Amino acid sequence: TETGCLSIIVLGASGDLAKKKTFPALFNLYQQGFLQLNDVHIFGYSRTQLCDDELRERIKGYLPVENKVSSNVFNFLQLIKYVSGAYDSPEGFQELDKAISEHETSKKSHEGSSRRLFYLALPPSVYPQVCKMIKIFCTNKSGLSGWTRVVFEKPFGKDLASAEELSAQIGELFDEPQIYRIDHYLGKELVQNLLVLRFANRFFLPLWNRDNISNVQIVFREDFGTEGRGGYFDQYGIIRDIIQNHLLQIFCLVAMEKPVSTKPEHIRDEKVKVLQSVNPIRDEDVVLGQYRGYKDDPTVPDDSVTPTFATVVLHIHNERWEGVPFILKAGKALNSRKAEIRVQFKDVPGDIFKSSKQGRNEFVIRLQPSEAMYMKLTVKQPGLEMTAAQSELDLSYRQRYQEVVIPEAYERLILDTIKGDQQHFVRRDELKAAWEIFTPLLHRIDEGDLQPQGYEPGSRGPAEADELLEKAGYVQTHGY
Ligand code: BG6
């Protein structure tokens, strides 16, 4: 990491995301020495009138408990200053700039550098105006060396047109290397592992294609509903909230071709290509659901048809994947909290053990909870009989890497923004390609052409989703 003066400015500092994710991630980085290496100050900005200590007090309760060494907490909180103002207020942003500049010129040690990281923990509706304010009032004009970077949270747009408009507005103010669109799933350990797994293992190289793989599932389940976020959620729905971003990013890493190198641009080039190879989604490839009780939330309209569950089957039109369904499934208020990738292989040709009766080979990557990878395979049932049975080769991270503390996604991604590494962020053309896939379907849902099926909270979701899975060729294995 470079040394020198670093200012991290959290806009939306009194909001939920900042309290729950951004500040705790910064605290973890601080504790591990990443921020102390720099001459760092953290600035909070939002509309709420607060003094420094009031903001610190609000943040304190959310810092990760297991790491709470009280002197560290105190020292970390002292790094935080607060400025209040509206998101379109020149005075507010002038004041913010003044506070940052004071920090930059207050110490000799940073040799006159200015590195400003703006973190927008804000709703996208204010992105353009906030970016304008940052550009006009808060980019370093004093001739100091350094950089300005801006981090955006999702949702980045609501469909293709709105995302492109937002990209264009922001693109007039900042260059792509300054723009970090966060998808926090890209910060998860087992998502980051996908590239290594696929391209550094001889095992997988010859098998990873339509000749051997029957279907791929990428699944996200939560065992709670939209409590407290119904107002936000209802405007977006599960496809925009989870599938178009988190699951599609995973899809890219599972399906893309081998990049020329591990350089961020080479990786992102391949992601764009595979997205562009996805066929238009047909109605028969979609099942939508809405859990019963969703509309009891007072912030959700009584006639809402917003899906809280969706299964969407994607088909890729290329040499590697023609005919292999990629099943993306996400739901709220289901029977468990889990995110996993299941790669199911075809039956063994000329099978003499009737092993397909035991279940197919399947390679499962569990992102959460309890990170793990396991392969379902057929072995001889130990004992006197010569019978085939299904077993597992299991790499459970808790057991295998007991000494390692797996970093939080946000922690890793914020560190990347400080280092200037864009590998795990969504590039503009990638975002466009992602919206191109889902926009026609989203418009049909918005217009009421596709209706969600009701499902019980705590269930597996609508039964139609299981039927779609079967139609896509997924064979339920024994015990799953
Ligand atoms: C967010 C979604 O992006 O991801 C939420 O807006 C969802 O609806 C969350 O709950 C899930 O993240 P994680 O890391 O807890 O799986």
Short mmCIF file of C-alpha atoms and ligand atoms in Angstrom, two decimals:
data_model
loop_
_atom_site.label_atom_id
_atom_site.label_comp_id
_atom_site.label_asym_id
_atom_site.label_seq_id
_atom_site.Cartn_x
_atom_site.Cartn_y
_atom_site.Cartn_z
CA THR A 1 0.00 0.00 0.00
CA GLU A 2 1.20 3.50 -0.75
CA THR A 3 1.88 5.70 2.23
CA GLY A 4 0.82 9.30 2.58
CA CYS A 5 -2.26 11.20 3.49
CA LEU A 6 -5.48 9.27 3.00
CA SER A 7 -8.96 10.67 3.53
CA ILE A 8 -11.90 8.29 3.50
CA ILE A 9 -15.16 10.14 3.19
CA VAL A 10 -18.30 8.17 3.96
CA LEU A 11 -21.36 9.90 2.50
CA GLY A 12 -24.55 8.72 4.12
CA ALA A 13 -22.60 8.27 7.34
CA SER A 14 -25.63 8.12 9.61
CA GLY A 15 -27.42 5.55 7.45
CA ASP A 16 -27.83 1.82 7.88
CA LEU A 17 -25.27 0.60 5.40
CA ALA A 18 -22.53 2.85 6.77
CA LYS A 19 -23.18 1.75 10.34
CA LYS A 20 -23.56 -1.93 9.62
CA LYS A 21 -20.99 -2.46 6.88
CA THR A 22 -18.72 0.47 6.02
CA PHE A 23 -17.51 1.58 9.44
CA PRO A 24 -17.08 -1.95 10.84
CA ALA A 25 -15.02 -2.84 7.73
CA LEU A 26 -12.89 0.26 8.22
CA PHE A 27 -12.43 -0.68 11.86
CA ASN A 28 -11.22 -4.16 10.93
CA LEU A 29 -8.76 -2.68 8.45
CA TYR A 30 -7.59 -0.26 11.11
CA GLN A 31 -7.04 -3.07 13.59
CA GLN A 32 -4.97 -5.00 11.10
CA GLY A 33 -2.75 -2.00 10.56
CA PHE A 34 -3.84 -1.20 7.02
CA LEU A 35 -5.07 2.25 7.83
CA GLN A 36 -2.38 3.10 10.35
CA LEU A 37 0.24 2.69 7.65
CA ASN A 38 -1.28 5.74 6.12
CA ASP A 39 -1.87 9.07 7.66
CA VAL A 40 -5.59 8.48 7.60
CA HIS A 41 -8.67 10.45 8.50
CA ILE A 42 -12.22 9.32 8.09
CA PHE A 43 -14.96 11.84 7.42
CA GLY A 44 -18.64 11.17 7.78
CA TYR A 45 -21.10 13.31 5.85
CA SER A 46 -24.87 13.22 5.92
CA ARG A 47 -27.91 15.41 6.45
CA THR A 48 -28.45 14.61 10.11
CA GLN A 49 -27.14 17.27 12.48
CA LEU A 50 -24.62 15.57 14.74
CA CYS A 51 -21.37 16.42 16.44
CA ASP A 52 -18.30 14.19 16.02
CA ASP A 53 -18.95 12.38 19.27
CA GLU A 54 -22.57 11.67 18.47
CA LEU A 55 -21.59 9.99 15.21
CA ARG A 56 -18.84 8.04 16.99
CA GLU A 57 -21.34 6.86 19.57
CA ARG A 58 -23.69 5.62 16.85
CA ILE A 59 -20.91 3.73 15.10
CA LYS A 60 -19.47 2.21 18.25
CA GLY A 61 -22.30 -0.24 18.87
CA TYR A 62 -21.83 -1.81 15.42
CA LEU A 63 -18.09 -2.48 15.59
CA PRO A 64 -17.45 -6.23 15.50
CA VAL A 65 -17.70 -7.47 19.08
CA GLU A 66 -15.08 -10.19 18.99
CA ASN A 67 -12.43 -7.67 17.98
CA LYS A 68 -13.33 -4.96 20.41
CA VAL A 69 -10.09 -4.03 22.14
CA SER A 70 -11.28 -0.92 23.87
CA SER A 71 -8.21 1.20 23.23
CA ASN A 72 -8.43 0.30 19.54
CA VAL A 73 -12.07 1.26 19.45
CA PHE A 74 -11.29 4.59 21.07
CA ASN A 75 -8.34 5.31 18.77
CA PHE A 76 -10.29 4.31 15.69
CA LEU A 77 -13.25 6.51 16.60
CA GLN A 78 -10.92 9.45 17.11
CA LEU A 79 -10.00 9.24 13.43
CA ILE A 80 -13.57 10.06 12.49
CA LYS A 81 -14.79 13.59 11.93
CA TYR A 82 -18.28 14.60 10.95
CA VAL A 83 -19.67 17.24 8.64
CA SER A 84 -23.39 17.63 8.08
CA GLY A 85 -25.05 18.98 4.98
CA ALA A 86 -27.50 18.24 2.21
CA TYR A 87 -26.47 16.19 -0.79
CA ASP A 88 -26.91 19.14 -3.13
CA SER A 89 -25.52 21.83 -0.88
CA PRO A 90 -22.44 23.72 -2.13
CA GLU A 91 -21.84 25.04 1.40
CA GLY A 92 -21.91 21.56 2.86
CA PHE A 93 -19.40 20.23 0.37
CA GLN A 94 -17.20 23.33 0.74
CA GLU A 95 -17.11 22.68 4.44
CA LEU A 96 -16.27 19.04 3.80
CA ASP A 97 -13.45 20.06 1.48
CA LYS A 98 -12.14 22.45 4.11
CA ALA A 99 -12.03 19.67 6.70
CA ILE A 100 -10.23 17.32 4.29
CA SER A 101 -7.75 19.99 3.22
CA GLU A 102 -6.95 20.84 6.82
CA HIS A 103 -6.11 17.22 7.38
CA GLU A 104 -3.95 17.11 4.27
CA THR A 105 -1.95 20.17 5.18
CA SER A 106 -1.77 19.59 8.92
CA LYS A 107 1.13 17.14 8.91
CA LYS A 108 4.52 17.19 7.23
CA SER A 109 4.88 13.43 7.08
CA HIS A 110 2.75 12.82 4.03
CA GLU A 111 4.89 14.86 1.73
CA GLY A 112 2.08 16.86 0.28
CA SER A 113 -0.04 14.07 -1.11
CA SER A 114 -3.81 13.98 -1.30
CA ARG A 115 -5.70 10.71 -1.65
CA ARG A 116 -9.43 11.03 -1.35
CA LEU A 117 -11.74 8.05 -1.28
CA PHE A 118 -15.42 8.96 -1.44
CA TYR A 119 -17.70 6.15 -0.37
CA LEU A 120 -21.32 6.68 -1.39
CA ALA A 121 -23.43 4.75 1.12
CA LEU A 122 -26.44 6.48 -0.41
CA PRO A 123 -29.49 5.78 -2.53
CA PRO A 124 -28.66 5.96 -6.25
CA SER A 125 -31.15 8.77 -6.80
CA VAL A 126 -28.60 11.20 -5.32
CA TYR A 127 -25.48 9.80 -7.05
CA PRO A 128 -25.39 12.35 -9.90
CA GLN A 129 -25.78 15.40 -7.69
CA VAL A 130 -23.35 14.12 -5.07
CA CYS A 131 -20.76 13.35 -7.75
CA LYS A 132 -21.17 16.83 -9.12
CA MET A 133 -20.65 18.35 -5.69
CA ILE A 134 -17.56 16.19 -5.12
CA LYS A 135 -16.15 17.12 -8.49
CA ILE A 136 -16.73 20.84 -8.09
CA PHE A 137 -15.90 21.32 -4.44
CA CYS A 138 -13.97 18.36 -3.13
CA THR A 139 -11.38 17.29 -5.66
CA ASN A 140 -7.92 18.35 -4.71
CA LYS A 141 -7.00 21.47 -6.61
CA SER A 142 -3.94 22.37 -4.62
CA GLY A 143 -1.59 20.61 -7.00
CA LEU A 144 -0.80 17.89 -4.48
CA SER A 145 -0.10 14.49 -5.98
CA GLY A 146 -2.55 11.68 -5.33
CA TRP A 147 -5.99 10.66 -6.51
CA THR A 148 -9.74 10.91 -6.08
CA ARG A 149 -11.80 7.71 -6.22
CA VAL A 150 -15.52 7.22 -5.83
CA VAL A 151 -17.16 4.04 -4.55
CA PHE A 152 -20.77 3.29 -5.48
CA GLU A 153 -23.13 0.89 -3.82
CA LYS A 154 -25.73 -1.02 -5.74
CA PRO A 155 -28.37 -0.70 -7.11
CA PHE A 156 -26.64 1.03 -9.98
CA GLY A 157 -29.69 1.85 -12.05
CA LYS A 158 -33.06 0.11 -12.33
CA ASP A 159 -32.78 -1.09 -15.90
CA LEU A 160 -30.58 -0.68 -18.93
CA ALA A 161 -31.64 2.87 -19.78
CA SER A 162 -31.38 4.24 -16.24
CA ALA A 163 -28.04 2.53 -15.63
CA GLU A 164 -26.65 3.88 -18.87
CA GLU A 165 -27.86 7.35 -18.03
CA LEU A 166 -26.27 7.16 -14.59
CA SER A 167 -23.04 5.85 -16.10
CA ALA A 168 -23.01 8.69 -18.60
CA GLN A 169 -23.62 11.34 -15.94
CA ILE A 170 -20.90 10.00 -13.70
CA GLY A 171 -18.62 9.34 -16.66
CA GLU A 172 -18.63 13.04 -17.46
CA LEU A 173 -17.23 13.78 -14.04
CA PHE A 174 -14.90 10.87 -13.35
CA ASP A 175 -12.85 8.46 -15.43
CA GLU A 176 -13.52 4.73 -15.25
CA PRO A 177 -10.32 4.04 -13.21
CA GLN A 178 -11.71 6.37 -10.54
CA ILE A 179 -15.06 4.57 -10.37
CA TYR A 180 -15.57 1.56 -8.09
CA ARG A 181 -18.97 -0.12 -8.40
CA ILE A 182 -19.24 -2.45 -5.46
CA ASP A 183 -20.83 -5.85 -5.62
CA HIS A 184 -20.00 -7.21 -2.22
CA TYR A 185 -20.34 -10.82 -3.39
CA LEU A 186 -17.09 -10.28 -5.28
CA GLY A 187 -15.42 -9.79 -1.91
CA LYS A 188 -16.45 -13.20 -0.56
CA GLU A 189 -13.66 -15.72 -0.07
CA LEU A 190 -15.12 -18.50 -2.17
CA VAL A 191 -16.13 -16.18 -4.96
CA GLN A 192 -12.57 -14.89 -5.13
CA ASN A 193 -11.44 -18.50 -5.13
CA LEU A 194 -13.34 -19.34 -8.31
CA LEU A 195 -10.71 -18.14 -10.75
CA VAL A 196 -7.91 -20.03 -9.04
CA LEU A 197 -10.02 -23.11 -8.73
CA ARG A 198 -11.00 -23.17 -12.38
CA PHE A 199 -7.76 -22.18 -14.01
CA ALA A 200 -5.10 -23.60 -11.71
CA ASN A 201 -6.42 -27.16 -11.54
CA ARG A 202 -5.89 -29.83 -14.12
CA PHE A 203 -8.89 -31.65 -12.66
CA PHE A 204 -11.33 -29.10 -13.88
CA LEU A 205 -9.92 -27.87 -17.16
CA PRO A 206 -11.07 -30.72 -19.42
CA LEU A 207 -14.38 -31.28 -17.63
CA TRP A 208 -15.70 -27.74 -17.50
CA ASN A 209 -17.93 -27.80 -20.56
CA ARG A 210 -21.08 -29.07 -22.24
CA ASP A 211 -19.63 -32.53 -22.83
CA ASN A 212 -19.50 -33.24 -19.12
CA ILE A 213 -21.68 -30.78 -17.25
CA SER A 214 -25.42 -31.22 -17.27
CA ASN A 215 -26.48 -28.04 -15.48
CA VAL A 216 -25.25 -25.41 -13.05
CA GLN A 217 -27.21 -23.91 -10.19
CA ILE A 218 -26.33 -20.68 -8.44
CA VAL A 219 -28.52 -20.33 -5.41
CA PHE A 220 -29.12 -17.66 -2.80
CA ARG A 221 -31.57 -18.25 0.05
CA GLU A 222 -32.39 -16.19 3.06
CA ASP A 223 -34.49 -17.37 5.97
CA PHE A 224 -35.82 -13.91 6.71
CA GLY A 225 -38.04 -11.55 4.77
CA THR A 226 -37.65 -7.90 3.88
CA GLU A 227 -38.35 -6.70 7.41
CA GLY A 228 -37.58 -3.02 7.78
CA ARG A 229 -36.52 -2.66 4.14
CA GLY A 230 -39.86 -3.26 2.45
CA GLY A 231 -40.06 0.26 1.05
CA TYR A 232 -36.70 -0.05 -0.70
CA PHE A 233 -37.19 -3.65 -1.69
CA ASP A 234 -40.59 -3.21 -3.24
CA GLN A 235 -39.19 -0.82 -5.83
CA TYR A 236 -36.52 -3.30 -6.86
CA GLY A 237 -37.53 -6.91 -6.22
CA ILE A 238 -35.34 -9.97 -5.93
CA ILE A 239 -34.00 -9.90 -9.50
CA ARG A 240 -32.54 -6.42 -9.13
CA ASP A 241 -31.58 -6.95 -5.50
CA ILE A 242 -29.71 -10.25 -5.86
CA ILE A 243 -29.81 -11.93 -9.27
CA GLN A 244 -28.78 -9.20 -11.72
CA ASN A 245 -25.73 -8.42 -9.61
CA HIS A 246 -24.60 -10.96 -7.01
CA LEU A 247 -25.63 -14.15 -8.80
CA LEU A 248 -24.75 -12.90 -12.24
CA GLN A 249 -21.24 -12.00 -11.08
CA ILE A 250 -20.81 -15.53 -9.80
CA PHE A 251 -22.23 -16.82 -13.08
CA CYS A 252 -19.53 -14.88 -14.97
CA LEU A 253 -16.74 -16.40 -12.92
CA VAL A 254 -18.13 -19.91 -13.34
CA ALA A 255 -18.81 -19.65 -17.06
CA MET A 256 -16.23 -17.27 -18.55
CA GLU A 257 -13.26 -18.33 -20.64
CA LYS A 258 -9.73 -18.19 -19.29
CA PRO A 259 -8.47 -14.62 -19.21
CA VAL A 260 -5.18 -13.71 -20.89
CA SER A 261 -3.69 -12.99 -17.46
CA THR A 262 -4.81 -12.15 -13.95
CA LYS A 263 -4.81 -8.44 -14.75
CA PRO A 264 -8.13 -6.85 -13.75
CA GLU A 265 -8.88 -5.67 -17.29
CA HIS A 266 -8.24 -9.09 -18.77
CA ILE A 267 -10.57 -10.70 -16.25
CA ARG A 268 -13.26 -8.12 -16.78
CA ASP A 269 -12.98 -8.50 -20.56
CA GLU A 270 -13.87 -12.18 -20.25
CA LYS A 271 -16.80 -11.45 -17.96
CA VAL A 272 -18.24 -9.06 -20.51
CA LYS A 273 -17.90 -11.64 -23.28
CA VAL A 274 -19.79 -14.36 -21.47
CA LEU A 275 -22.55 -11.93 -20.51
CA GLN A 276 -22.88 -10.93 -24.13
CA SER A 277 -23.28 -14.61 -25.06
CA VAL A 278 -26.40 -15.11 -22.95
CA ASN A 279 -29.58 -15.74 -24.94
CA PRO A 280 -32.68 -13.62 -24.33
CA ILE A 281 -34.68 -14.96 -21.38
CA ARG A 282 -37.94 -16.69 -22.37
CA ASP A 283 -41.03 -16.69 -20.15
CA GLU A 284 -40.80 -20.45 -19.70
CA ASP A 285 -37.36 -19.99 -18.13
CA VAL A 286 -38.75 -17.98 -15.23
CA VAL A 287 -40.67 -18.70 -12.04
CA LEU A 288 -41.47 -15.84 -9.70
CA GLY A 289 -42.72 -15.96 -6.14
CA GLN A 290 -43.83 -13.67 -3.37
CA TYR A 291 -44.02 -14.91 0.20
CA ARG A 292 -47.30 -14.67 2.03
CA GLY A 293 -47.20 -11.82 4.51
CA TYR A 294 -44.83 -9.68 2.42
CA LYS A 295 -47.57 -7.12 1.87
CA ASP A 296 -48.30 -6.84 5.60
CA ASP A 297 -45.33 -4.49 5.76
CA PRO A 298 -46.90 -1.00 5.92
CA THR A 299 -44.28 0.34 3.49
CA VAL A 300 -45.28 -2.20 0.83
CA PRO A 301 -48.37 -1.39 -1.30
CA ASP A 302 -51.29 -3.80 -0.85
CA ASP A 303 -51.34 -4.67 -4.53
CA SER A 304 -47.60 -5.20 -4.89
CA VAL A 305 -46.55 -7.84 -7.43
CA THR A 306 -42.86 -7.49 -6.63
CA PRO A 307 -41.15 -10.89 -6.55
CA THR A 308 -39.31 -11.88 -3.39
CA PHE A 309 -38.30 -15.13 -5.08
CA ALA A 310 -37.17 -15.93 -8.60
CA THR A 311 -35.68 -18.79 -10.54
CA VAL A 312 -34.30 -17.79 -13.92
CA VAL A 313 -32.64 -20.21 -16.30
CA LEU A 314 -29.94 -18.68 -18.50
CA HIS A 315 -28.63 -20.26 -21.70
CA ILE A 316 -25.25 -19.36 -23.11
CA HIS A 317 -24.74 -19.38 -26.84
CA ASN A 318 -21.13 -20.44 -27.22
CA GLU A 319 -18.98 -23.45 -27.92
CA ARG A 320 -18.37 -24.35 -24.29
CA TRP A 321 -21.88 -24.08 -22.94
CA GLU A 322 -24.50 -24.52 -25.67
CA GLY A 323 -27.31 -26.58 -24.13
CA VAL A 324 -26.19 -26.30 -20.50
CA PRO A 325 -28.79 -24.51 -18.37
CA PHE A 326 -27.48 -22.11 -15.73
CA ILE A 327 -30.15 -21.88 -13.07
CA LEU A 328 -30.07 -18.71 -10.99
CA LYS A 329 -32.30 -18.89 -7.97
CA ALA A 330 -32.80 -16.39 -5.14
CA GLY A 331 -35.40 -16.00 -2.46
CA LYS A 332 -36.27 -14.25 0.76
CA ALA A 333 -38.14 -15.87 3.65
CA LEU A 334 -37.19 -19.41 2.68
CA ASN A 335 -36.31 -22.41 4.82
CA SER A 336 -32.58 -21.67 5.21
CA ARG A 337 -29.84 -19.10 4.74
CA LYS A 338 -27.39 -20.36 2.20
CA ALA A 339 -25.50 -19.36 -0.93
CA GLU A 340 -23.97 -22.02 -3.12
CA ILE A 341 -22.95 -23.07 -6.59
CA ARG A 342 -23.84 -26.61 -7.68
CA VAL A 343 -22.22 -27.96 -10.80
CA GLN A 344 -23.97 -31.17 -11.77
CA PHE A 345 -22.25 -33.58 -14.15
CA LYS A 346 -23.91 -35.82 -16.69
CA ASP A 347 -24.55 -39.50 -16.07
CA VAL A 348 -21.67 -41.91 -16.60
CA PRO A 349 -22.00 -43.38 -20.11
CA GLY A 350 -22.20 -47.17 -20.21
CA ASP A 351 -22.60 -47.28 -16.45
CA ILE A 352 -22.05 -50.83 -15.15
CA PHE A 353 -22.70 -50.01 -11.47
CA LYS A 354 -26.04 -48.33 -11.95
CA SER A 355 -24.33 -45.49 -10.12
CA SER A 356 -26.65 -42.88 -11.52
CA LYS A 357 -29.25 -44.38 -9.23
CA GLN A 358 -27.08 -43.21 -6.34
CA GLY A 359 -26.90 -39.74 -7.74
CA ARG A 360 -24.74 -37.90 -10.20
CA ASN A 361 -21.34 -36.40 -9.63
CA GLU A 362 -21.80 -32.95 -8.31
CA PHE A 363 -19.32 -30.28 -7.33
CA VAL A 364 -20.65 -27.88 -4.71
CA ILE A 365 -19.10 -24.59 -3.66
CA ARG A 366 -20.75 -23.20 -0.57
CA LEU A 367 -20.14 -19.49 -0.14
CA GLN A 368 -21.99 -19.25 3.13
CA PRO A 369 -22.57 -20.17 5.86
CA SER A 370 -19.44 -22.25 6.63
CA GLU A 371 -17.42 -21.92 3.46
CA ALA A 372 -16.77 -25.27 1.84
CA MET A 373 -16.23 -27.13 -1.39
CA TYR A 374 -17.26 -30.72 -1.79
CA MET A 375 -17.56 -33.26 -4.54
CA LYS A 376 -20.27 -35.81 -4.52
CA LEU A 377 -18.89 -38.97 -6.02
CA THR A 378 -19.68 -42.63 -6.20
CA VAL A 379 -17.50 -45.10 -4.29
CA LYS A 380 -17.75 -48.70 -3.29
CA GLN A 381 -19.74 -48.96 -0.13
CA PRO A 382 -17.11 -50.15 2.40
CA GLY A 383 -17.79 -53.71 3.50
CA LEU A 384 -18.16 -57.15 2.01
CA GLU A 385 -20.71 -56.25 -0.59
CA MET A 386 -19.72 -54.81 -3.93
CA THR A 387 -22.20 -52.00 -4.06
CA ALA A 388 -21.83 -48.45 -5.25
CA ALA A 389 -22.83 -45.60 -2.98
CA GLN A 390 -22.53 -41.89 -2.96
CA SER A 391 -19.95 -40.16 -0.75
CA GLU A 392 -18.12 -36.86 -0.60
CA LEU A 393 -14.67 -35.39 -0.92
CA ASP A 394 -15.00 -32.50 1.44
CA LEU A 395 -12.92 -29.37 1.91
CA SER A 396 -14.47 -27.48 4.74
CA TYR A 397 -12.71 -24.19 5.38
CA ARG A 398 -13.39 -24.17 9.13
CA GLN A 399 -11.49 -27.42 9.52
CA ARG A 400 -8.82 -27.00 6.89
CA TYR A 401 -7.93 -23.36 7.64
CA GLN A 402 -8.52 -23.16 11.35
CA GLU A 403 -5.85 -20.52 11.87
CA VAL A 404 -7.16 -18.20 9.18
CA VAL A 405 -9.69 -15.50 9.88
CA ILE A 406 -11.65 -15.11 6.68
CA PRO A 407 -12.01 -11.39 5.97
CA GLU A 408 -15.38 -9.75 5.51
CA ALA A 409 -16.27 -8.92 1.92
CA TYR A 410 -16.45 -5.19 2.55
CA GLU A 411 -13.11 -5.16 4.31
CA ARG A 412 -11.38 -6.68 1.32
CA LEU A 413 -13.13 -4.48 -1.21
CA ILE A 414 -12.43 -1.25 0.64
CA LEU A 415 -8.78 -2.22 0.85
CA ASP A 416 -8.81 -2.79 -2.93
CA THR A 417 -10.20 0.70 -3.49
CA ILE A 418 -7.34 2.14 -1.44
CA LYS A 419 -4.82 0.09 -3.41
CA GLY A 420 -6.44 0.96 -6.73
CA ASP A 421 -7.21 -2.62 -7.69
CA GLN A 422 -10.39 -2.82 -9.77
CA GLN A 423 -10.48 -6.57 -10.35
CA HIS A 424 -13.37 -7.16 -7.99
CA PHE A 425 -15.48 -4.23 -9.15
CA VAL A 426 -17.99 -4.00 -11.96
CA ARG A 427 -16.84 -2.19 -15.08
CA ARG A 428 -19.21 0.02 -17.05
CA ASP A 429 -19.55 -2.30 -20.05
CA GLU A 430 -20.03 -5.26 -17.73
CA LEU A 431 -22.84 -3.49 -15.95
CA LYS A 432 -24.45 -2.65 -19.28
CA ALA A 433 -24.25 -6.26 -20.43
CA ALA A 434 -25.77 -7.41 -17.13
CA TRP A 435 -28.70 -5.04 -17.49
CA GLU A 436 -29.19 -6.06 -21.11
CA ILE A 437 -29.87 -9.61 -19.99
CA PHE A 438 -32.52 -8.77 -17.42
CA THR A 439 -34.17 -5.56 -18.62
CA PRO A 440 -36.79 -7.10 -20.98
CA LEU A 441 -37.87 -9.53 -18.23
CA LEU A 442 -37.92 -6.80 -15.59
CA HIS A 443 -40.09 -4.59 -17.76
CA ARG A 444 -42.57 -7.42 -18.27
CA ILE A 445 -42.73 -7.96 -14.52
CA ASP A 446 -43.12 -4.22 -13.87
CA GLU A 447 -45.97 -4.12 -16.34
CA GLY A 448 -47.69 -7.00 -14.57
CA ASP A 449 -47.30 -9.46 -17.48
CA LEU A 450 -45.65 -12.02 -15.21
CA GLN A 451 -47.13 -12.63 -11.81
CA PRO A 452 -45.43 -14.11 -8.76
CA GLN A 453 -46.78 -17.31 -7.18
CA GLY A 454 -47.53 -17.16 -3.48
CA TYR A 455 -45.35 -19.25 -1.17
CA GLU A 456 -45.26 -19.88 2.55
CA PRO A 457 -42.52 -18.12 4.52
CA GLY A 458 -40.08 -20.78 5.72
CA SER A 459 -40.75 -23.05 2.72
CA ARG A 460 -38.61 -23.98 -0.31
CA GLY A 461 -40.43 -21.41 -2.44
CA PRO A 462 -43.08 -22.08 -5.10
CA ALA A 463 -43.36 -25.69 -6.25
CA GLU A 464 -43.15 -24.47 -9.88
CA ALA A 465 -39.52 -23.59 -9.22
CA ASP A 466 -38.67 -27.20 -8.47
CA GLU A 467 -40.46 -28.24 -11.65
CA LEU A 468 -38.41 -25.74 -13.63
CA LEU A 469 -35.25 -27.14 -12.06
CA GLU A 470 -36.19 -30.62 -13.13
CA LYS A 471 -37.02 -29.42 -16.61
CA ALA A 472 -33.57 -27.86 -16.78
CA GLY A 473 -32.13 -31.30 -16.17
CA TYR A 474 -31.28 -31.13 -12.52
CA VAL A 475 -31.47 -34.55 -10.89
CA GLN A 476 -32.09 -34.45 -7.20
CA THR A 477 -29.49 -36.53 -5.41
CA HIS A 478 -30.23 -38.81 -2.57
CA GLY A 479 -30.36 -36.96 0.72
CA TYR A 480 -30.34 -33.46 -0.76
C1 BG6 B 1 -27.67 -7.20 -0.34
C2 BG6 B 1 -29.15 -7.24 -0.60
O1 BG6 B 1 -27.00 -6.74 -1.49
O2 BG6 B 1 -27.21 -8.50 -0.02
C3 BG6 B 1 -29.88 -7.82 0.60
O3 BG6 B 1 -29.62 -5.93 -0.87
C4 BG6 B 1 -29.29 -9.13 1.03
O4 BG6 B 1 -31.25 -7.96 0.31
C5 BG6 B 1 -27.78 -9.05 1.15
O5 BG6 B 1 -29.86 -9.49 2.28
C6 BG6 B 1 -27.16 -10.40 1.38
O6 BG6 B 1 -25.80 -10.28 1.63
P1 BG6 B 1 -25.03 -11.40 2.47
O7 BG6 B 1 -23.60 -10.99 2.37
O8 BG6 B 1 -25.57 -11.35 3.85
O9 BG6 B 1 -25.33 -12.70 1.79
#
